[in-house]
Amino acid sequence: MRRFLSVPAAVAAFLTADCRAALPMIEVRASDGDLDGAAMEVTWPNSTGLAAASTLSLAPLDAADLAVPAQILPGTPARLAWRLERPLKKGESRRYAIRLLPNPAEATMKCAESESAIELREAGRLILRYWKKPSPEAAENEPHYSRTGYIHPFLTPKGQSVTGDYPTDHPHQHGLFFAWTNTEFAGHKLNFWDQKAETGRVLHDSTVETLEGNVVAGFTVRLRHEDLVLADKPTTVLDETWTVRAWRAVEGEGTLVDIESRQVCASDRPLQILKYHYGGMAIRGPAAWFNPVKDAEPPAAFFTSEGKSRTDGNHTRPDWVAMTGPADEGGSATVAIFSHPENFRAPQWVRLHPAKPYFVFTPMVEEGFAIEPDRESPYVSRYRYLVFDGKPDPATLNRVWLGYSKPPAVSLVFEQP
C-alpha cells in the first residue's frame, strides 16, 4: 500500500507552548574538514511532538536572520534534514534554534506521480523523471529494448540533461540505471544489462511512497529483476527497492540527489554475480556527448578523485567520478557520482568507457560474489549525485565527498540558548 507524505498545515495547532519550549537546539561540529552547503541530518526523537511536521526552520544563534528551512523525514527513526546555510571551518561548531513556522508555506520540493512516471521538482523546475512505464522513445526501438525502472532526464539547474536514453549505439543503456551483466541463476546464465540477449530484464514494479517538503523531495519504488530464459514464464530473481531523495539547492552548487538501492533474492536460490569488466549502477550521457566517428576525440570527459581521466582511470577505485560534456546552449554540464564508503568492496572499481559517455561502478571486476537468499541481509548500494552547470572543480567535489563520506557531528542540545 502506497503512502503519500506531505506538509501537514494543521500540525501547529496541536503543539502546546510547553512542547515548543522543550524543543532542543541543534549543534553542528566540523570535525573532519571545512563544510559549505552540506546536506545535514540528525536523528529526531518522536517525543518532541514534531515527528509529523515539516514546517520548520533552523536559525543560527549567531545570525538569526539566516534561518534555513528544515524538514522531518519519516522513518524509524525519523530524521531532521536541512542544508548548511554558510561555511563552517574545520574544528568550529554552530548552534541552531528550531522554529515552528506559524503560517506554513507550500512545499518548494515537489514529487508528482502519474501513471507513467514520477517527477521531482524544485520551485517548478524539473530535477529528474523516473519511468514506471516505457517512455515514448521505447516505441522507436526494437521491443526487447523497452525498459522501465530508471531515471531520465536528470537535469542541471539550467535545464541541461546529463543523461541519454536509447542511444543509437547502445539502445540498452537508459539514463541512470542498475543492471548486472554476467550472472548465473538456477544453473543458467542471465544478462540483465544486454537486453538484446533477452535472458534477463529489470522493470518497475510498484511505488511505495512519495515525499515532499521544503528541504527534500523523493520517492521509494520497487523493481524486479526477471529471468527470461523460459520466455513463457518470467521468474523474479531479485526484488530491488530504490529510495531517491533530491535536496534543496544551495547557491552555486547544483542539484544534490541521493539514491539507495537494496536488492534481495526473490526465492531460496542465490544470484551469482560473476567476474566481469562492467555491470552495476551506471549512467549514460546525452547524445551530444558521443561522437560516432571512429577514433574521434570524445566530446565528454571523465575526471576521478584520484586525478585520473578516461585514458588512465578505467578499472581504478576512486571515491568519485565526474563526467562532463558540452551543454546545448553553450558551456558545459557535469554529473559527479560519489560511491558511499560502506558500499560493498568500497572503493568500488569503475568502468570508464574509452569512447562513449557512460560509466558504471563495478564491484566484480577482479572477483565475483553472490547475493544470497537472506532477506535480512540485502545487497545495499548508496550513491550521491551532484549535477551542475559548468566544469568540475576538484576542490568542490572533494568537499561534497567529505560531507557524504564523513558526515559532520550533529547533536541535539536540550537546554535554553
Short mmCIF file of C-alpha atoms in Angstrom, two decimals:
data_model
loop_
_atom_site.label_atom_id
_atom_site.label_comp_id
_atom_site.label_asym_id
_atom_site.label_seq_id
_atom_site.Cartn_x
_atom_site.Cartn_y
_atom_site.Cartn_z
CA MET A 1 0.00 0.00 0.00
CA ARG A 2 1.40 3.39 -1.02
CA ARG A 3 1.73 6.29 1.42
CA PHE A 4 1.91 10.00 0.50
CA LEU A 5 3.84 12.16 2.94
CA SER A 6 3.44 15.92 2.65
CA VAL A 7 3.45 19.06 4.78
CA PRO A 8 0.50 18.99 7.22
CA ALA A 9 -0.83 22.50 7.71
CA ALA A 10 -2.70 21.65 10.89
CA VAL A 11 0.26 20.43 12.93
CA ALA A 12 0.96 23.78 14.55
CA ALA A 13 -2.50 23.92 16.11
CA PHE A 14 -1.79 20.77 18.10
CA LEU A 15 1.53 21.85 19.53
CA THR A 16 1.38 23.35 23.01
CA ALA A 17 3.58 26.16 24.21
CA ASP A 18 5.20 23.73 26.64
CA CYS A 19 6.08 21.39 23.78
CA ARG A 20 7.69 24.22 21.83
CA ALA A 21 9.67 25.35 24.84
CA ALA A 22 11.06 21.85 25.21
CA LEU A 23 12.44 21.69 21.68
CA PRO A 24 16.16 21.01 21.61
CA MET A 25 18.78 23.08 19.86
CA ILE A 26 20.91 21.61 17.09
CA GLU A 27 24.71 21.67 17.30
CA VAL A 28 26.92 21.02 14.27
CA ARG A 29 30.67 20.45 14.57
CA ALA A 30 33.01 20.35 11.58
CA SER A 31 35.30 17.59 12.82
CA ASP A 32 36.98 16.32 9.65
CA GLY A 33 37.16 19.34 7.34
CA ASP A 34 35.57 22.56 6.14
CA LEU A 35 31.83 22.44 5.39
CA ASP A 36 29.87 24.55 2.92
CA GLY A 37 26.32 23.82 1.81
CA ALA A 38 26.43 20.32 3.30
CA ALA A 39 23.30 18.17 3.39
CA MET A 40 22.64 17.71 7.10
CA GLU A 41 20.64 15.08 9.01
CA VAL A 42 20.16 14.19 12.65
CA THR A 43 18.01 11.53 14.33
CA TRP A 44 14.82 13.17 15.56
CA PRO A 45 13.01 11.96 18.71
CA ASN A 46 9.27 11.47 18.43
CA SER A 47 8.93 12.75 22.00
CA THR A 48 9.21 16.35 20.75
CA GLY A 49 5.72 16.14 19.26
CA LEU A 50 7.00 17.30 15.86
CA ALA A 51 7.59 13.93 14.19
CA ALA A 52 4.88 14.58 11.59
CA ALA A 53 5.73 18.23 10.89
CA SER A 54 7.96 19.67 8.22
CA THR A 55 7.02 23.34 8.61
CA LEU A 56 10.21 24.21 10.47
CA SER A 57 13.26 26.40 10.14
CA LEU A 58 16.64 26.45 11.86
CA ALA A 59 18.03 29.81 12.99
CA PRO A 60 21.76 30.05 13.79
CA LEU A 61 22.24 31.53 17.25
CA ASP A 62 24.97 33.81 15.89
CA ALA A 63 22.92 35.01 12.89
CA ALA A 64 19.20 34.52 13.45
CA ASP A 65 18.35 36.31 10.18
CA LEU A 66 19.99 33.46 8.23
CA ALA A 67 17.36 30.88 9.17
CA VAL A 68 17.00 28.00 6.70
CA PRO A 69 14.16 25.55 6.02
CA ALA A 70 14.20 22.26 7.92
CA GLN A 71 12.16 19.12 7.35
CA ILE A 72 11.36 15.99 9.32
CA LEU A 73 11.92 12.91 7.19
CA PRO A 74 9.69 9.95 8.08
CA GLY A 75 11.24 6.68 9.12
CA THR A 76 12.31 4.59 12.07
CA PRO A 77 13.81 6.66 13.48
CA ALA A 78 12.67 9.95 11.95
CA ARG A 79 15.39 12.40 10.88
CA LEU A 80 15.63 16.18 10.73
CA ALA A 81 17.14 17.45 7.46
CA TRP A 82 18.43 20.82 6.24
CA ARG A 83 21.24 22.40 4.18
CA LEU A 84 24.09 24.25 5.85
CA GLU A 85 23.47 27.96 5.23
CA ARG A 86 27.11 29.19 5.23
CA PRO A 87 30.64 27.81 5.58
CA LEU A 88 31.83 26.17 8.79
CA LYS A 89 35.58 25.75 9.21
CA LYS A 90 37.21 22.58 10.48
CA GLY A 91 37.13 22.47 14.27
CA GLU A 92 34.33 25.04 14.56
CA SER A 93 30.80 24.42 15.79
CA ARG A 94 27.47 26.18 15.39
CA ARG A 95 24.16 26.00 17.25
CA TYR A 96 20.67 26.44 15.84
CA ALA A 97 17.31 27.21 17.40
CA ILE A 98 14.33 25.33 15.95
CA ARG A 99 11.43 27.49 14.84
CA LEU A 100 7.92 26.30 14.10
CA LEU A 101 6.50 28.37 11.23
CA PRO A 102 3.08 29.80 12.17
CA ASN A 103 1.90 30.01 8.54
CA PRO A 104 3.33 27.04 6.67
CA ALA A 105 4.24 27.82 3.07
CA GLU A 106 3.58 25.41 0.24
CA ALA A 107 6.41 22.91 -0.21
CA THR A 108 9.06 24.00 -2.70
CA MET A 109 10.45 20.48 -3.17
CA LYS A 110 7.71 18.58 -5.00
CA CYS A 111 7.08 14.99 -6.04
CA ALA A 112 4.42 14.32 -8.70
CA GLU A 113 3.35 10.82 -9.72
CA SER A 114 1.44 9.90 -12.86
CA GLU A 115 0.55 6.56 -14.43
CA SER A 116 3.79 6.58 -16.43
CA ALA A 117 6.40 8.36 -14.31
CA ILE A 118 7.45 10.09 -11.09
CA GLU A 119 8.91 13.59 -11.27
CA LEU A 120 10.89 15.56 -8.70
CA ARG A 121 10.85 19.36 -8.95
CA GLU A 122 12.21 22.35 -7.07
CA ALA A 123 10.13 25.54 -7.30
CA GLY A 124 8.62 24.18 -10.51
CA ARG A 125 11.96 23.24 -12.11
CA LEU A 126 12.22 19.61 -13.19
CA ILE A 127 15.09 17.78 -11.48
CA LEU A 128 14.54 14.23 -12.72
CA ARG A 129 11.99 11.79 -14.06
CA TYR A 130 11.73 8.11 -13.09
CA TRP A 131 9.94 5.85 -15.58
CA LYS A 132 7.22 3.47 -14.38
CA LYS A 133 6.10 2.66 -17.92
CA PRO A 134 8.09 2.71 -21.18
CA SER A 135 8.86 6.23 -22.39
CA PRO A 136 7.72 7.46 -25.84
CA GLU A 137 11.23 6.70 -27.14
CA ALA A 138 10.70 3.00 -26.46
CA ALA A 139 8.28 2.73 -29.41
CA GLU A 140 11.05 3.88 -31.76
CA ASN A 141 13.23 0.87 -30.87
CA GLU A 142 13.02 -2.91 -31.01
CA PRO A 143 10.60 -4.24 -28.37
CA HIS A 144 13.32 -6.04 -26.42
CA TYR A 145 14.99 -2.67 -25.67
CA SER A 146 11.91 -1.36 -23.88
CA ARG A 147 12.66 -0.67 -20.23
CA THR A 148 11.23 0.85 -17.04
CA GLY A 149 12.71 1.46 -13.58
CA TYR A 150 15.34 4.09 -14.44
CA ILE A 151 15.87 7.87 -14.36
CA HIS A 152 15.91 10.15 -17.42
CA PRO A 153 16.23 13.05 -17.82
CA PHE A 154 18.47 14.20 -14.98
CA LEU A 155 18.82 17.97 -15.25
CA THR A 156 21.22 20.71 -14.19
CA PRO A 157 19.78 23.92 -12.68
CA LYS A 158 19.82 25.49 -16.19
CA GLY A 159 17.87 22.56 -17.61
CA GLN A 160 20.63 20.62 -19.38
CA SER A 161 20.17 16.85 -19.20
CA VAL A 162 23.26 14.85 -18.24
CA THR A 163 21.59 11.58 -19.24
CA GLY A 164 20.58 9.98 -22.52
CA ASP A 165 18.12 7.21 -23.34
CA TYR A 166 18.00 4.57 -26.09
CA PRO A 167 21.26 5.80 -27.69
CA THR A 168 21.70 4.60 -31.26
CA ASP A 169 25.00 2.85 -30.47
CA HIS A 170 23.78 1.15 -27.27
CA PRO A 171 19.95 1.27 -27.02
CA HIS A 172 20.10 -0.97 -23.93
CA GLN A 173 21.57 1.91 -21.90
CA HIS A 174 18.97 4.04 -20.15
CA GLY A 175 19.85 7.21 -18.28
CA LEU A 176 20.64 6.30 -14.70
CA PHE A 177 20.08 2.55 -14.30
CA PHE A 178 21.19 -0.54 -12.36
CA ALA A 179 21.86 -3.84 -14.15
CA TRP A 180 24.12 -6.83 -13.60
CA THR A 181 25.77 -8.27 -16.71
CA ASN A 182 27.39 -11.66 -16.20
CA THR A 183 25.32 -13.68 -13.74
CA GLU A 184 24.18 -17.22 -13.05
CA PHE A 185 20.89 -18.35 -11.56
CA ALA A 186 19.49 -21.86 -11.12
CA GLY A 187 22.23 -23.31 -13.30
CA HIS A 188 21.97 -20.96 -16.29
CA LYS A 189 23.42 -17.61 -17.36
CA LEU A 190 21.44 -14.37 -17.18
CA ASN A 191 22.33 -10.94 -18.59
CA PHE A 192 20.21 -8.10 -17.20
CA TRP A 193 22.33 -5.45 -18.98
CA ASP A 194 22.27 -6.53 -22.63
CA GLN A 195 18.56 -6.52 -23.44
CA LYS A 196 19.16 -7.89 -26.93
CA ALA A 197 20.17 -11.23 -25.38
CA GLU A 198 16.66 -11.47 -23.88
CA THR A 199 17.79 -13.61 -20.94
CA GLY A 200 17.04 -11.07 -18.21
CA ARG A 201 15.33 -7.74 -17.67
CA VAL A 202 14.79 -5.08 -15.00
CA LEU A 203 11.45 -3.31 -14.66
CA HIS A 204 9.44 -1.09 -12.35
CA ASP A 205 7.11 -2.96 -10.00
CA SER A 206 5.32 -0.51 -7.69
CA THR A 207 5.51 2.75 -5.77
CA VAL A 208 5.94 2.50 -2.00
CA GLU A 209 5.74 6.17 -1.03
CA THR A 210 6.37 9.72 -2.19
CA LEU A 211 7.71 12.62 -0.17
CA GLU A 212 7.83 16.41 -0.46
CA GLY A 213 8.66 19.39 1.73
CA ASN A 214 10.89 22.46 1.84
CA VAL A 215 14.21 20.59 2.00
CA VAL A 216 13.77 17.16 0.40
CA ALA A 217 11.52 15.59 -2.22
CA GLY A 218 11.71 11.94 -3.12
CA PHE A 219 10.14 8.55 -3.58
CA THR A 220 10.61 4.89 -2.81
CA VAL A 221 9.87 2.32 -5.52
CA ARG A 222 10.16 -1.42 -6.03
CA LEU A 223 11.78 -3.01 -9.10
CA ARG A 224 12.03 -6.60 -10.33
CA HIS A 225 14.98 -8.39 -11.97
CA GLU A 226 13.47 -11.19 -14.05
CA ASP A 227 14.80 -14.39 -15.60
CA LEU A 228 13.54 -14.64 -19.21
CA VAL A 229 15.19 -17.92 -20.18
CA LEU A 230 11.77 -19.55 -20.00
CA ALA A 231 10.13 -16.93 -22.19
CA ASP A 232 6.58 -18.05 -21.41
CA LYS A 233 7.08 -17.70 -17.67
CA PRO A 234 9.36 -14.87 -16.43
CA THR A 235 10.75 -15.62 -12.97
CA THR A 236 11.64 -12.87 -10.49
CA VAL A 237 15.25 -13.34 -9.37
CA LEU A 238 15.80 -10.15 -7.36
CA ASP A 239 13.47 -7.73 -5.64
CA GLU A 240 15.01 -4.26 -5.56
CA THR A 241 14.00 -1.10 -3.72
CA TRP A 242 15.15 2.37 -4.73
CA THR A 243 14.93 5.29 -2.30
CA VAL A 244 15.55 8.56 -4.15
CA ARG A 245 15.96 11.90 -2.37
CA ALA A 246 16.55 15.29 -4.04
CA TRP A 247 17.85 18.07 -1.79
CA ARG A 248 17.02 21.78 -1.86
CA ALA A 249 19.71 23.52 -3.90
CA VAL A 250 22.19 25.93 -2.35
CA GLU A 251 23.53 28.84 -4.36
CA GLY A 252 26.34 28.00 -6.73
CA GLU A 253 26.47 24.24 -6.06
CA GLY A 254 23.96 22.47 -8.31
CA THR A 255 21.44 19.75 -7.53
CA LEU A 256 22.18 17.06 -4.96
CA VAL A 257 20.41 13.68 -5.17
CA ASP A 258 20.88 10.54 -3.05
CA ILE A 259 19.92 7.06 -4.25
CA GLU A 260 19.90 3.91 -2.16
CA SER A 261 19.37 0.51 -3.82
CA ARG A 262 18.51 -2.58 -1.76
CA GLN A 263 18.48 -5.95 -3.55
CA VAL A 264 17.23 -9.22 -2.08
CA CYS A 265 16.69 -12.65 -3.59
CA ALA A 266 13.10 -13.34 -4.54
CA SER A 267 13.46 -17.09 -3.97
CA ASP A 268 15.59 -19.51 -1.96
CA ARG A 269 18.22 -19.53 -4.71
CA PRO A 270 21.20 -17.13 -4.80
CA LEU A 271 22.17 -14.96 -7.75
CA GLN A 272 25.82 -15.42 -8.65
CA ILE A 273 27.44 -12.19 -9.85
CA LEU A 274 30.34 -13.47 -11.93
CA LYS A 275 33.63 -11.71 -12.57
CA TYR A 276 33.20 -9.16 -15.35
CA HIS A 277 34.52 -5.79 -16.51
CA TYR A 278 31.24 -3.87 -16.26
CA GLY A 279 27.81 -4.01 -14.63
CA GLY A 280 26.18 -2.36 -11.61
CA MET A 281 24.97 1.20 -11.00
CA ALA A 282 25.51 3.04 -14.29
CA ILE A 283 24.86 6.30 -16.08
CA ARG A 284 24.63 7.08 -19.81
CA GLY A 285 25.25 10.63 -21.00
CA PRO A 286 23.26 12.52 -23.66
CA ALA A 287 23.64 12.04 -27.42
CA ALA A 288 25.68 15.24 -27.83
CA TRP A 289 28.37 13.74 -25.60
CA PHE A 290 29.12 10.94 -28.09
CA ASN A 291 30.98 11.18 -31.40
CA PRO A 292 30.28 8.08 -33.53
CA VAL A 293 33.28 8.72 -35.80
CA LYS A 294 35.91 6.08 -35.10
CA ASP A 295 38.99 7.35 -33.24
CA ALA A 296 37.47 10.83 -32.93
CA GLU A 297 38.02 12.80 -29.74
CA PRO A 298 35.05 12.09 -27.42
CA PRO A 299 33.04 15.25 -26.57
CA ALA A 300 32.65 14.06 -22.96
CA ALA A 301 35.45 13.72 -20.43
CA PHE A 302 35.91 11.83 -17.17
CA PHE A 303 37.67 13.03 -14.02
CA THR A 304 38.16 10.96 -10.87
CA SER A 305 39.02 11.69 -7.25
CA GLU A 306 42.47 10.25 -7.95
CA GLY A 307 43.15 12.79 -10.71
CA LYS A 308 42.67 10.24 -13.48
CA SER A 309 40.81 10.55 -16.78
CA ARG A 310 39.26 8.37 -19.46
CA THR A 311 42.69 7.21 -20.62
CA ASP A 312 44.05 6.00 -17.27
CA GLY A 313 41.03 5.77 -14.93
CA ASN A 314 39.34 2.62 -16.21
CA HIS A 315 39.10 -0.12 -13.54
CA THR A 316 40.61 2.10 -10.87
CA ARG A 317 38.92 2.54 -7.49
CA PRO A 318 38.14 6.24 -6.95
CA ASP A 319 35.82 7.76 -4.37
CA TRP A 320 34.01 9.72 -7.07
CA VAL A 321 33.81 10.12 -10.83
CA ALA A 322 32.71 13.23 -12.73
CA MET A 323 31.50 13.11 -16.34
CA THR A 324 31.33 16.43 -18.19
CA GLY A 325 30.35 17.48 -21.68
CA PRO A 326 29.00 20.33 -23.81
CA ALA A 327 25.69 21.97 -22.92
CA ASP A 328 23.09 22.64 -25.60
CA GLU A 329 23.19 26.41 -25.06
CA GLY A 330 26.97 26.64 -24.77
CA GLY A 331 29.32 25.99 -21.88
CA SER A 332 29.46 22.68 -20.06
CA ALA A 333 27.36 20.45 -17.83
CA THR A 334 28.62 17.90 -15.31
CA VAL A 335 27.39 14.99 -13.25
CA ALA A 336 29.55 13.70 -10.39
CA ILE A 337 28.75 10.43 -8.64
CA PHE A 338 30.05 9.61 -5.16
CA SER A 339 30.13 5.95 -4.06
CA HIS A 340 29.43 5.58 -0.34
CA PRO A 341 32.40 4.24 1.67
CA GLU A 342 30.18 1.50 3.16
CA ASN A 343 29.29 0.08 -0.26
CA PHE A 344 30.37 -3.49 -0.99
CA ARG A 345 34.11 -3.63 -1.76
CA ALA A 346 34.44 0.15 -1.45
CA PRO A 347 36.04 1.97 -3.05
CA GLN A 348 34.45 0.17 -5.97
CA TRP A 349 36.08 -0.29 -9.35
CA VAL A 350 34.72 1.86 -12.18
CA ARG A 351 34.31 1.06 -15.84
CA LEU A 352 35.11 4.22 -17.83
CA HIS A 353 34.32 3.59 -21.48
CA PRO A 354 37.16 4.63 -23.85
CA ALA A 355 34.85 6.47 -26.27
CA LYS A 356 31.23 6.52 -25.09
CA PRO A 357 29.69 8.77 -22.42
CA TYR A 358 28.94 6.18 -19.80
CA PHE A 359 30.48 4.72 -16.68
CA VAL A 360 29.45 2.19 -14.08
CA PHE A 361 30.50 1.23 -10.56
CA THR A 362 31.53 -2.43 -10.89
CA PRO A 363 32.42 -4.35 -7.71
CA MET A 364 33.13 -7.65 -9.51
CA VAL A 365 35.99 -6.54 -11.75
CA GLU A 366 38.51 -8.84 -10.03
CA GLU A 367 36.28 -11.41 -8.35
CA GLY A 368 32.64 -12.44 -8.40
CA PHE A 369 30.29 -12.74 -5.44
CA ALA A 370 26.78 -13.92 -4.62
CA ILE A 371 23.61 -12.22 -3.48
CA GLU A 372 22.37 -14.82 -1.04
CA PRO A 373 18.71 -15.68 -0.27
CA ASP A 374 18.68 -13.87 3.07
CA ARG A 375 16.13 -11.06 3.12
CA GLU A 376 17.58 -9.79 6.39
CA SER A 377 20.93 -9.09 4.66
CA PRO A 378 20.18 -7.23 1.42
CA TYR A 379 22.80 -6.08 -1.07
CA VAL A 380 22.84 -2.33 -0.37
CA SER A 381 24.31 0.33 -2.66
CA ARG A 382 24.32 4.05 -1.88
CA TYR A 383 25.36 6.85 -4.23
CA ARG A 384 25.23 10.64 -4.14
CA TYR A 385 24.83 12.61 -7.37
CA LEU A 386 25.79 16.25 -7.93
CA VAL A 387 24.51 17.72 -11.20
CA PHE A 388 25.58 21.23 -12.17
CA ASP A 389 26.30 23.68 -14.96
CA GLY A 390 29.99 24.17 -15.72
CA LYS A 391 33.11 22.06 -15.50
CA PRO A 392 34.15 20.00 -12.45
CA ASP A 393 36.21 21.63 -9.73
CA PRO A 394 38.13 19.01 -7.70
CA ALA A 395 38.10 21.13 -4.53
CA THR A 396 34.31 21.42 -4.62
CA LEU A 397 33.84 17.73 -5.35
CA ASN A 398 36.21 16.73 -2.56
CA ARG A 399 34.24 18.93 -0.16
CA VAL A 400 30.98 17.23 -1.21
CA TRP A 401 32.67 13.85 -0.83
CA LEU A 402 33.81 14.74 2.69
CA GLY A 403 30.27 15.71 3.70
CA TYR A 404 28.97 12.40 2.30
CA SER A 405 31.67 10.01 3.47
CA LYS A 406 32.29 11.61 6.87
CA PRO A 407 29.10 13.40 7.88
CA PRO A 408 29.70 16.19 10.39
CA ALA A 409 28.89 15.53 14.02
CA VAL A 410 25.33 16.72 14.71
CA SER A 411 23.71 16.55 18.12
CA LEU A 412 20.58 17.68 19.94
CA VAL A 413 21.14 20.02 22.88
CA PHE A 414 18.33 20.13 25.43
CA GLU A 415 18.99 23.47 27.10
CA GLN A 416 17.91 27.05 26.62
CA PRO A 417 20.07 29.24 24.35
#
